[in-house]
Amino acid sequence: MKQRDLKYSCLIAVLYFGMNVNAQVTPKDSVQKEQKIEEVVLIGYGSQKKENVTGSIGTVSAKDLADKPNANPLSSIQGKLAGVNITNSGTPGGSPKVDIRGVGSLSGNTVFIVDGMITTDISYLSSQDIESMSVLKDPSSLAIFGAQAANGAVIIKTKTGKGKPVYSFNSYLGIKKVTNIPKMVNSDQYIELYNEKLINDTGSTTGSINRSQFPADTDWYKEIFRTSIINSNDFSATGSLGKLNYYASLGYLQDEGNLAAGRGINSGSGFNRFNSKLNLSYKITDNITIGDNFSFSKMRTDVAQNPVLTSFIAPPIFSPMNPATGDYQYFNGYSIANPRAMLDLYRSQIRQERLLNNVWGELKFLQDFTFRISYSNDNYSPSQYEYTPTLTYVPVANQVASTLVTRNFRNRNYVWDNTINWKKSLGNHNFDVLAGFSRTRTSLSQDYVSAKNVHYDGTNGSLNVANGTDLVYISGVDRSDLNINQDQQRIQSFFGRINYDYKGKYLVNASIRRDASSQVSVDRSRTFPAISAGWVISKEDFMSNQNVFNLLKLRASYGELGNPNIGRGYTANTSLIAGGAYFGNTGYPAQTIDQFINPNIGWETTTGRDVGLEMALFNNKLKIDAAYYDKDSKNVVYGVNQGTVSGAANWNNFVTNAYSFNNRGFEVSVNYNTKISDNIGLGVYGNFTSLKNEITSVYGGSYLETGASLFGNSIVRLQSGQSVGSYYGYQVTGVFQTDAEAAASGQPGAKAGWFKFEDQDGNGVIDTRDKKFLGSPIPKGTYGFGVNVNVYDFDIAVDFQGVFGNKIYNYNREQRYGNETWDLDMYNNRWHGAGTSNTNSMITSNQSIILPNSFYVEDGSYIRLRNIQVGYNLPKEFAKALSITKLRLYLSAQNPWTSFKYSGFSPEITNSDRVQMGIDNNVYPISAIYTIGMNLTF
């Protein structure tokens, strides 16, 4: 029996015996109990009662994360929190993008504080190990983390143990399927359009093609995609042994990916992860407790050469394999790769072991004081190889030797925190005072080795650079041309916070943090203050006789943050000039600086304001949280156009503290939970966030044209008054119907069938001065809503999520160089004679058609059924008869339905570059996932 079959057989066996873990809905016997428990939320370096919190903090519980088929826990909370926009990656194991109340910076990422360890990547962490999350949204909540939190912070607490031993097993098995695949033309339609293009471009049928020459009819998407398997199994044990509390877990996740692996030498796009967790705490005395939070994971990611774009443009008239030779088909006369060959003949893999360990100790003294020390290590060393054999599907004259590139990374990070906390009540005055010192260091180094003529025999062991020729080894230096980075960052901080309340009615929180960063060469230390206040109106005497509000609270906050994450690689770049220096009549090699650099790049800063209203009504059944936020990011580091400077290679991309932008909007969340009867419970939630993002200033009043481009025509323009990432090009007002109309337009070279560009300046001539902003990738609004119901032993939960007001630039569709194929919409709606179309252009290879323009800008709004799950809890008497505590079986569907207008796979676009966040350029598609799962507690 194959190993994979064995795993699935084991899963089916466990399904037979049953299981149970945290359901998505509130268990029917716990609704009233939960309403009586004071809600506590995680804040920086501690926790606080929810009703005393004066900042804006979103909370996520374990049940929001459980039983979702996601490798990264963040994917499971998409649409769950107001003010938090999560964009998922379709790539197996890929990390989603998290934007908290807009775009805070153009560099850096949201940080995660996991049991005291600060990291930007939680792909190692299983959702089953998480007890709770707090998402800090306003600068007053974030300011206690200072320089670490300019892009937002999420505090994660993993599970701990107490009491008698409890064992849990959680498992699911599912299938993944790519949905909403774009419809492309078939071979007959392609040949018709190809021949039509010849006439449009040359006025002649010379070179036309027919089916007898090209009998194939290939659906390239069917060639590269498959339905795949995802499987997860987690086991945990929790409890106490005397004074020792423990939580231990083991887990394994496998996601095969939807790219059709298994042919040639490719390794597909799969991801698998083994993870382990051990949390210990030991109470030495009543005043001294020590503990350790340990995580170890092993991950493997298969990195296929993504053929999604190539499959979009590859003509259907070619077969994947040459029927005469059995080799990969070469597309003679086309500058397009064979998608099947691309997928098969490239092999890349990333292997990573990651160890995180947090050792801590806590001492209580003088009755009201607590000293805590925590030291966290995060060590991981990914290794990657990239192998490209001799490509036999290109002409012999273009074939090159096989290449093997290996990269070995070393990441060594630590966080050392020391805090002292004083909690004291003096009559009606309650104080919680914190002071602390923190030191962090992150270091990255990389070794790069490449070789040619390495032969792959089917085993990874053969992929050894020692077996090749032309060896290149680089270590200890930065090489942007080879994507090699070496860096070390250090931050040292002092911080303090005071939480005060009077009778629980009047609340004040004030904090200050001073950070010193090695990344900044000037003004190295900065101070970041914050203050927030709250008024619990419901505790006033005049509210004592009402029975509607359990909580009515007003809050307001102000805070400042800094981001030193600007990189130190802005060193002078030089070029070698042969014969650049002359002594006598002899020229000698010389170097010249060919880029302008700013050695005095300083801090980015963020200031934010927040006003909120919280309500709990009708015995805490209905909870409403509404807020207005206003956040300014200043001195943001990025490139800017310096067109007046000559002689420098980077005249159009001078990196400095160049930009400022503002994010503001409203957010509201509503939750309603009630128990209709002893056996029926109902929960409903909804949230909505509006956002207006605007660049408020640019260095020197300039701008930057950047991002993806064709023939030097960039798509994105950063300019004051516009949103970050806004598209810039020509506004299409229709299609020229006659040559006479085109000739009178002032549009150079235009003829019937071309796009008609709007004359923005009204001077009768169409040129670059007629470009305009065509839309923003940033949503004007995001929302999520859902319902969960439990009826006796059954439960059902349904979650929806969506965005609106954003635009997508369909760069896949624009990338045309000659004989690429077309989608079915272009075939059906193209211009092919006067009156035939006023929306789609003629079929042509002319570059004027693919200038950046509004035709390629599409609506990115969507509403998605994010998750639906139906569960069954085995009655207690049956569970008891089987000597187990709880059993639950469930069926779920993730992303089974999405309503959108975009012509691509999915309107959910993830790009690593924040400036290009809405450009669809070979993006791996989102999949629908259908799972059967079970939980067992005993």
PDB file of N, CA and C in Angstrom, residues 587-652:
ATOM      1  N   GLY A 587      45.029  53.888 -21.263  1.00  0.00           N
ATOM      2  CA  GLY A 587      43.802  53.867 -20.474  1.00  0.00           C
ATOM      3  C   GLY A 587      43.776  52.685 -19.522  1.00  0.00           C
ATOM      4  N   TYR A 588      43.316  52.933 -18.279  1.00  0.00           N
ATOM      5  CA  TYR A 588      43.229  51.892 -17.253  1.00  0.00           C
ATOM      6  C   TYR A 588      41.777  51.771 -16.779  1.00  0.00           C
ATOM      7  N   PRO A 589      41.402  50.544 -16.327  1.00  0.00           N
ATOM      8  CA  PRO A 589      40.030  50.382 -15.817  1.00  0.00           C
ATOM      9  C   PRO A 589      39.763  51.334 -14.657  1.00  0.00           C
ATOM     10  N   ALA A 590      38.551  51.837 -14.610  1.00  0.00           N
ATOM     11  CA  ALA A 590      38.150  52.745 -13.536  1.00  0.00           C
ATOM     12  C   ALA A 590      36.690  52.469 -13.192  1.00  0.00           C
ATOM     13  N   GLN A 591      36.274  52.995 -12.053  1.00  0.00           N
ATOM     14  CA  GLN A 591      34.881  52.834 -11.637  1.00  0.00           C
ATOM     15  C   GLN A 591      34.243  54.202 -11.473  1.00  0.00           C
ATOM     16  N   THR A 592      32.956  54.233 -11.726  1.00  0.00           N
ATOM     17  CA  THR A 592      32.214  55.477 -11.521  1.00  0.00           C
ATOM     18  C   THR A 592      30.914  55.160 -10.806  1.00  0.00           C
ATOM     19  N   ILE A 593      30.477  56.048  -9.943  1.00  0.00           N
ATOM     20  CA  ILE A 593      29.186  55.893  -9.266  1.00  0.00           C
ATOM     21  C   ILE A 593      28.084  56.204 -10.273  1.00  0.00           C
ATOM     22  N   ASP A 594      27.175  55.260 -10.452  1.00  0.00           N
ATOM     23  CA  ASP A 594      26.128  55.481 -11.451  1.00  0.00           C
ATOM     24  C   ASP A 594      24.733  55.554 -10.837  1.00  0.00           C
ATOM     25  N   GLN A 595      24.653  55.622  -9.498  1.00  0.00           N
ATOM     26  CA  GLN A 595      23.363  55.807  -8.864  1.00  0.00           C
ATOM     27  C   GLN A 595      23.477  56.833  -7.749  1.00  0.00           C
ATOM     28  N   PHE A 596      22.449  57.663  -7.626  1.00  0.00           N
ATOM     29  CA  PHE A 596      22.375  58.573  -6.497  1.00  0.00           C
ATOM     30  C   PHE A 596      21.780  57.823  -5.307  1.00  0.00           C
ATOM     31  N   ILE A 597      22.403  57.978  -4.145  1.00  0.00           N
ATOM     32  CA  ILE A 597      21.891  57.319  -2.940  1.00  0.00           C
ATOM     33  C   ILE A 597      21.759  58.356  -1.840  1.00  0.00           C
ATOM     34  N   ASN A 598      20.838  58.086  -0.932  1.00  0.00           N
ATOM     35  CA  ASN A 598      20.652  58.949   0.226  1.00  0.00           C
ATOM     36  C   ASN A 598      21.146  58.203   1.456  1.00  0.00           C
ATOM     37  N   PRO A 599      22.285  58.570   2.025  1.00  0.00           N
ATOM     38  CA  PRO A 599      22.803  57.853   3.187  1.00  0.00           C
ATOM     39  C   PRO A 599      22.099  58.235   4.481  1.00  0.00           C
ATOM     40  N   ASN A 600      21.185  59.203   4.426  1.00  0.00           N
ATOM     41  CA  ASN A 600      20.542  59.713   5.638  1.00  0.00           C
ATOM     42  C   ASN A 600      19.054  59.388   5.698  1.00  0.00           C
ATOM     43  N   ILE A 601      18.684  58.243   5.152  1.00  0.00           N
ATOM     44  CA  ILE A 601      17.281  57.824   5.232  1.00  0.00           C
ATOM     45  C   ILE A 601      16.913  57.586   6.690  1.00  0.00           C
ATOM     46  N   GLY A 602      15.799  58.162   7.118  1.00  0.00           N
ATOM     47  CA  GLY A 602      15.392  58.093   8.522  1.00  0.00           C
ATOM     48  C   GLY A 602      14.110  57.316   8.729  1.00  0.00           C
ATOM     49  N   TRP A 603      13.560  57.436   9.916  1.00  0.00           N
ATOM     50  CA  TRP A 603      12.379  56.690  10.335  1.00  0.00           C
ATOM     51  C   TRP A 603      11.155  57.033   9.496  1.00  0.00           C
ATOM     52  N   GLU A 604      10.353  56.024   9.227  1.00  0.00           N
ATOM     53  CA  GLU A 604       8.966  56.252   8.858  1.00  0.00           C
ATOM     54  C   GLU A 604       8.173  56.417  10.158  1.00  0.00           C
ATOM     55  N   THR A 605       7.170  57.270  10.152  1.00  0.00           N
ATOM     56  CA  THR A 605       6.365  57.455  11.362  1.00  0.00           C
ATOM     57  C   THR A 605       4.885  57.317  11.037  1.00  0.00           C
ATOM     58  N   THR A 606       4.141  56.853  12.020  1.00  0.00           N
ATOM     59  CA  THR A 606       2.692  56.705  11.892  1.00  0.00           C
ATOM     60  C   THR A 606       2.029  57.324  13.107  1.00  0.00           C
ATOM     61  N   THR A 607       1.060  58.177  12.883  1.00  0.00           N
ATOM     62  CA  THR A 607       0.241  58.719  13.963  1.00  0.00           C
ATOM     63  C   THR A 607      -1.210  58.382  13.671  1.00  0.00           C
ATOM     64  N   GLY A 608      -1.941  58.058  14.720  1.00  0.00           N
ATOM     65  CA  GLY A 608      -3.311  57.645  14.508  1.00  0.00           C
ATOM     66  C   GLY A 608      -4.246  58.125  15.582  1.00  0.00           C
ATOM     67  N   ARG A 609      -5.496  58.342  15.171  1.00  0.00           N
ATOM     68  CA  ARG A 609      -6.551  58.749  16.073  1.00  0.00           C
ATOM     69  C   ARG A 609      -7.717  57.792  15.908  1.00  0.00           C
ATOM     70  N   ASP A 610      -8.428  57.566  17.015  1.00  0.00           N
ATOM     71  CA  ASP A 610      -9.497  56.565  17.012  1.00  0.00           C
ATOM     72  C   ASP A 610     -10.570  57.007  18.005  1.00  0.00           C
ATOM     73  N   VAL A 611     -11.824  56.977  17.570  1.00  0.00           N
ATOM     74  CA  VAL A 611     -12.957  57.249  18.458  1.00  0.00           C
ATOM     75  C   VAL A 611     -13.935  56.100  18.301  1.00  0.00           C
ATOM     76  N   GLY A 612     -14.358  55.505  19.418  1.00  0.00           N
ATOM     77  CA  GLY A 612     -15.195  54.319  19.324  1.00  0.00           C
ATOM     78  C   GLY A 612     -16.333  54.290  20.326  1.00  0.00           C
ATOM     79  N   LEU A 613     -17.297  53.451  20.017  1.00  0.00           N
ATOM     80  CA  LEU A 613     -18.453  53.225  20.876  1.00  0.00           C
ATOM     81  C   LEU A 613     -18.687  51.731  20.981  1.00  0.00           C
ATOM     82  N   GLU A 614     -18.787  51.242  22.216  1.00  0.00           N
ATOM     83  CA  GLU A 614     -19.050  49.818  22.447  1.00  0.00           C
ATOM     84  C   GLU A 614     -20.349  49.671  23.213  1.00  0.00           C
ATOM     85  N   MET A 615     -21.123  48.674  22.796  1.00  0.00           N
ATOM     86  CA  MET A 615     -22.399  48.402  23.451  1.00  0.00           C
ATOM     87  C   MET A 615     -22.604  46.905  23.609  1.00  0.00           C
ATOM     88  N   ALA A 616     -23.154  46.518  24.744  1.00  0.00           N
ATOM     89  CA  ALA A 616     -23.642  45.160  24.957  1.00  0.00           C
ATOM     90  C   ALA A 616     -25.063  45.293  25.485  1.00  0.00           C
ATOM     91  N   LEU A 617     -26.029  44.645  24.856  1.00  0.00           N
ATOM     92  CA  LEU A 617     -27.432  44.838  25.161  1.00  0.00           C
ATOM     93  C   LEU A 617     -28.128  43.501  25.400  1.00  0.00           C
ATOM     94  N   PHE A 618     -29.253  43.589  26.095  1.00  0.00           N
ATOM     95  CA  PHE A 618     -30.164  42.460  26.265  1.00  0.00           C
ATOM     96  C   PHE A 618     -29.442  41.249  26.862  1.00  0.00           C
ATOM     97  N   ASN A 619     -28.909  41.466  28.056  1.00  0.00           N
ATOM     98  CA  ASN A 619     -28.203  40.399  28.772  1.00  0.00           C
ATOM     99  C   ASN A 619     -27.016  39.880  27.957  1.00  0.00           C
ATOM    100  N   ASN A 620     -26.280  40.833  27.344  1.00  0.00           N
ATOM    101  CA  ASN A 620     -25.061  40.534  26.581  1.00  0.00           C
ATOM    102  C   ASN A 620     -25.321  39.681  25.338  1.00  0.00           C
ATOM    103  N   LYS A 621     -26.557  39.598  24.911  1.00  0.00           N
ATOM    104  CA  LYS A 621     -26.830  38.823  23.705  1.00  0.00           C
ATOM    105  C   LYS A 621     -26.390  39.569  22.443  1.00  0.00           C
ATOM    106  N   LEU A 622     -26.569  40.885  22.444  1.00  0.00           N
ATOM    107  CA  LEU A 622     -26.222  41.716  21.290  1.00  0.00           C
ATOM    108  C   LEU A 622     -25.039  42.612  21.655  1.00  0.00           C
ATOM    109  N   LYS A 623     -23.972  42.534  20.856  1.00  0.00           N
ATOM    110  CA  LYS A 623     -22.789  43.358  21.086  1.00  0.00           C
ATOM    111  C   LYS A 623     -22.465  44.134  19.816  1.00  0.00           C
ATOM    112  N   ILE A 624     -22.232  45.432  19.996  1.00  0.00           N
ATOM    113  CA  ILE A 624     -21.944  46.313  18.865  1.00  0.00           C
ATOM    114  C   ILE A 624     -20.679  47.111  19.187  1.00  0.00           C
ATOM    115  N   ASP A 625     -19.778  47.172  18.236  1.00  0.00           N
ATOM    116  CA  ASP A 625     -18.551  47.944  18.387  1.00  0.00           C
ATOM    117  C   ASP A 625     -18.384  48.775  17.112  1.00  0.00           C
ATOM    118  N   ALA A 626     -18.374  50.096  17.256  1.00  0.00           N
ATOM    119  CA  ALA A 626     -18.231  50.985  16.108  1.00  0.00           C
ATOM    120  C   ALA A 626     -17.092  51.958  16.369  1.00  0.00           C
ATOM    121  N   ALA A 627     -16.373  52.342  15.317  1.00  0.00           N
ATOM    122  CA  ALA A 627     -15.224  53.238  15.492  1.00  0.00           C
ATOM    123  C   ALA A 627     -14.975  54.037  14.231  1.00  0.00           C
ATOM    124  N   TYR A 628     -14.402  55.229  14.418  1.00  0.00           N
ATOM    125  CA  TYR A 628     -13.860  56.033  13.329  1.00  0.00           C
ATOM    126  C   TYR A 628     -12.353  56.109  13.542  1.00  0.00           C
ATOM    127  N   TYR A 629     -11.580  55.883  12.485  1.00  0.00           N
ATOM    128  CA  TYR A 629     -10.127  55.910  12.608  1.00  0.00           C
ATOM    129  C   TYR A 629      -9.537  56.844  11.562  1.00  0.00           C
ATOM    130  N   ASP A 630      -8.388  57.401  11.896  1.00  0.00           N
ATOM    131  CA  ASP A 630      -7.695  58.334  11.013  1.00  0.00           C
ATOM    132  C   ASP A 630      -6.204  58.138  11.264  1.00  0.00           C
ATOM    133  N   LYS A 631      -5.477  57.652  10.262  1.00  0.00           N
ATOM    134  CA  LYS A 631      -4.073  57.269  10.448  1.00  0.00           C
ATOM    135  C   LYS A 631      -3.215  57.896   9.366  1.00  0.00           C
ATOM    136  N   ASP A 632      -2.121  58.543   9.792  1.00  0.00           N
ATOM    137  CA  ASP A 632      -1.176  59.160   8.862  1.00  0.00           C
ATOM    138  C   ASP A 632       0.159  58.437   8.912  1.00  0.00           C
ATOM    139  N   SER A 633       0.659  58.067   7.743  1.00  0.00           N
ATOM    140  CA  SER A 633       2.014  57.527   7.595  1.00  0.00           C
ATOM    141  C   SER A 633       2.869  58.584   6.913  1.00  0.00           C
ATOM    142  N   LYS A 634       4.008  58.912   7.512  1.00  0.00           N
ATOM    143  CA  LYS A 634       4.852  59.983   6.980  1.00  0.00           C
ATOM    144  C   LYS A 634       6.277  59.490   6.759  1.00  0.00           C
ATOM    145  N   ASN A 635       6.959  60.151   5.816  1.00  0.00           N
ATOM    146  CA  ASN A 635       8.352  59.824   5.490  1.00  0.00           C
ATOM    147  C   ASN A 635       8.520  58.369   5.063  1.00  0.00           C
ATOM    148  N   VAL A 636       7.546  57.862   4.337  1.00  0.00           N
ATOM    149  CA  VAL A 636       7.576  56.474   3.891  1.00  0.00           C
ATOM    150  C   VAL A 636       8.681  56.309   2.840  1.00  0.00           C
ATOM    151  N   VAL A 637       9.490  55.277   3.024  1.00  0.00           N
ATOM    152  CA  VAL A 637      10.661  55.071   2.171  1.00  0.00           C
ATOM    153  C   VAL A 637      10.271  54.311   0.905  1.00  0.00           C
ATOM    154  N   TYR A 638      10.548  54.929  -0.236  1.00  0.00           N
ATOM    155  CA  TYR A 638      10.324  54.275  -1.529  1.00  0.00           C
ATOM    156  C   TYR A 638      10.962  55.149  -2.596  1.00  0.00           C
ATOM    157  N   GLY A 639      11.007  54.675  -3.822  1.00  0.00           N
ATOM    158  CA  GLY A 639      11.614  55.424  -4.904  1.00  0.00           C
ATOM    159  C   GLY A 639      10.741  56.566  -5.376  1.00  0.00           C
ATOM    160  N   VAL A 640      11.394  57.568  -5.951  1.00  0.00           N
ATOM    161  CA  VAL A 640      10.674  58.716  -6.485  1.00  0.00           C
ATOM    162  C   VAL A 640      11.401  59.208  -7.738  1.00  0.00           C
ATOM    163  N   ASN A 641      10.654  59.810  -8.638  1.00  0.00           N
ATOM    164  CA  ASN A 641      11.230  60.304  -9.882  1.00  0.00           C
ATOM    165  C   ASN A 641      12.055  61.564  -9.629  1.00  0.00           C
ATOM    166  N   GLN A 642      13.291  61.551 -10.110  1.00  0.00           N
ATOM    167  CA  GLN A 642      14.171  62.720 -10.053  1.00  0.00           C
ATOM    168  C   GLN A 642      14.573  63.088 -11.482  1.00  0.00           C
ATOM    169  N   GLY A 643      13.581  63.402 -12.294  1.00  0.00           N
ATOM    170  CA  GLY A 643      13.799  63.596 -13.716  1.00  0.00           C
ATOM    171  C   GLY A 643      14.724  64.734 -14.073  1.00  0.00           C
ATOM    172  N   THR A 644      14.937  65.673 -13.166  1.00  0.00           N
ATOM    173  CA  THR A 644      15.803  66.814 -13.468  1.00  0.00           C
ATOM    174  C   THR A 644      17.274  66.492 -13.296  1.00  0.00           C
ATOM    175  N   VAL A 645      17.555  65.287 -12.771  1.00  0.00           N
ATOM    176  CA  VAL A 645      18.940  64.886 -12.540  1.00  0.00           C
ATOM    177  C   VAL A 645      19.387  63.996 -13.693  1.00  0.00           C
ATOM    178  N   SER A 646      20.525  64.277 -14.264  1.00  0.00           N
ATOM    179  CA  SER A 646      21.034  63.459 -15.362  1.00  0.00           C
ATOM    180  C   SER A 646      22.303  62.747 -14.922  1.00  0.00           C
ATOM    181  N   GLY A 647      22.660  61.713 -15.667  1.00  0.00           N
ATOM    182  CA  GLY A 647      23.910  61.009 -15.413  1.00  0.00           C
ATOM    183  C   GLY A 647      23.796  59.888 -14.413  1.00  0.00           C
ATOM    184  N   ALA A 648      22.607  59.626 -13.853  1.00  0.00           N
ATOM    185  CA  ALA A 648      22.437  58.551 -12.874  1.00  0.00           C
ATOM    186  C   ALA A 648      21.459  57.524 -13.411  1.00  0.00           C
ATOM    187  N   ALA A 649      21.759  56.257 -13.175  1.00  0.00           N
ATOM    188  CA  ALA A 649      20.900  55.192 -13.680  1.00  0.00           C
ATOM    189  C   ALA A 649      19.539  55.186 -13.000  1.00  0.00           C
ATOM    190  N   ASN A 650      19.478  55.719 -11.768  1.00  0.00           N
ATOM    191  CA  ASN A 650      18.223  55.689 -11.024  1.00  0.00           C
ATOM    192  C   ASN A 650      17.538  57.050 -10.986  1.00  0.00           C
ATOM    193  N   TRP A 651      17.652  57.806 -12.048  1.00  0.00           N
ATOM    194  CA  TRP A 651      17.007  59.121 -12.097  1.00  0.00           C
ATOM    195  C   TRP A 651      15.491  59.035 -11.901  1.00  0.00           C
ATOM    196  N   ASN A 652      14.925  57.873 -12.255  1.00  0.00           N
ATOM    197  CA  ASN A 652      13.482  57.709 -12.119  1.00  0.00           C
ATOM    198  C   ASN A 652      13.109  56.813 -10.947  1.00  0.00           C
TER     199      ASN A 652
END
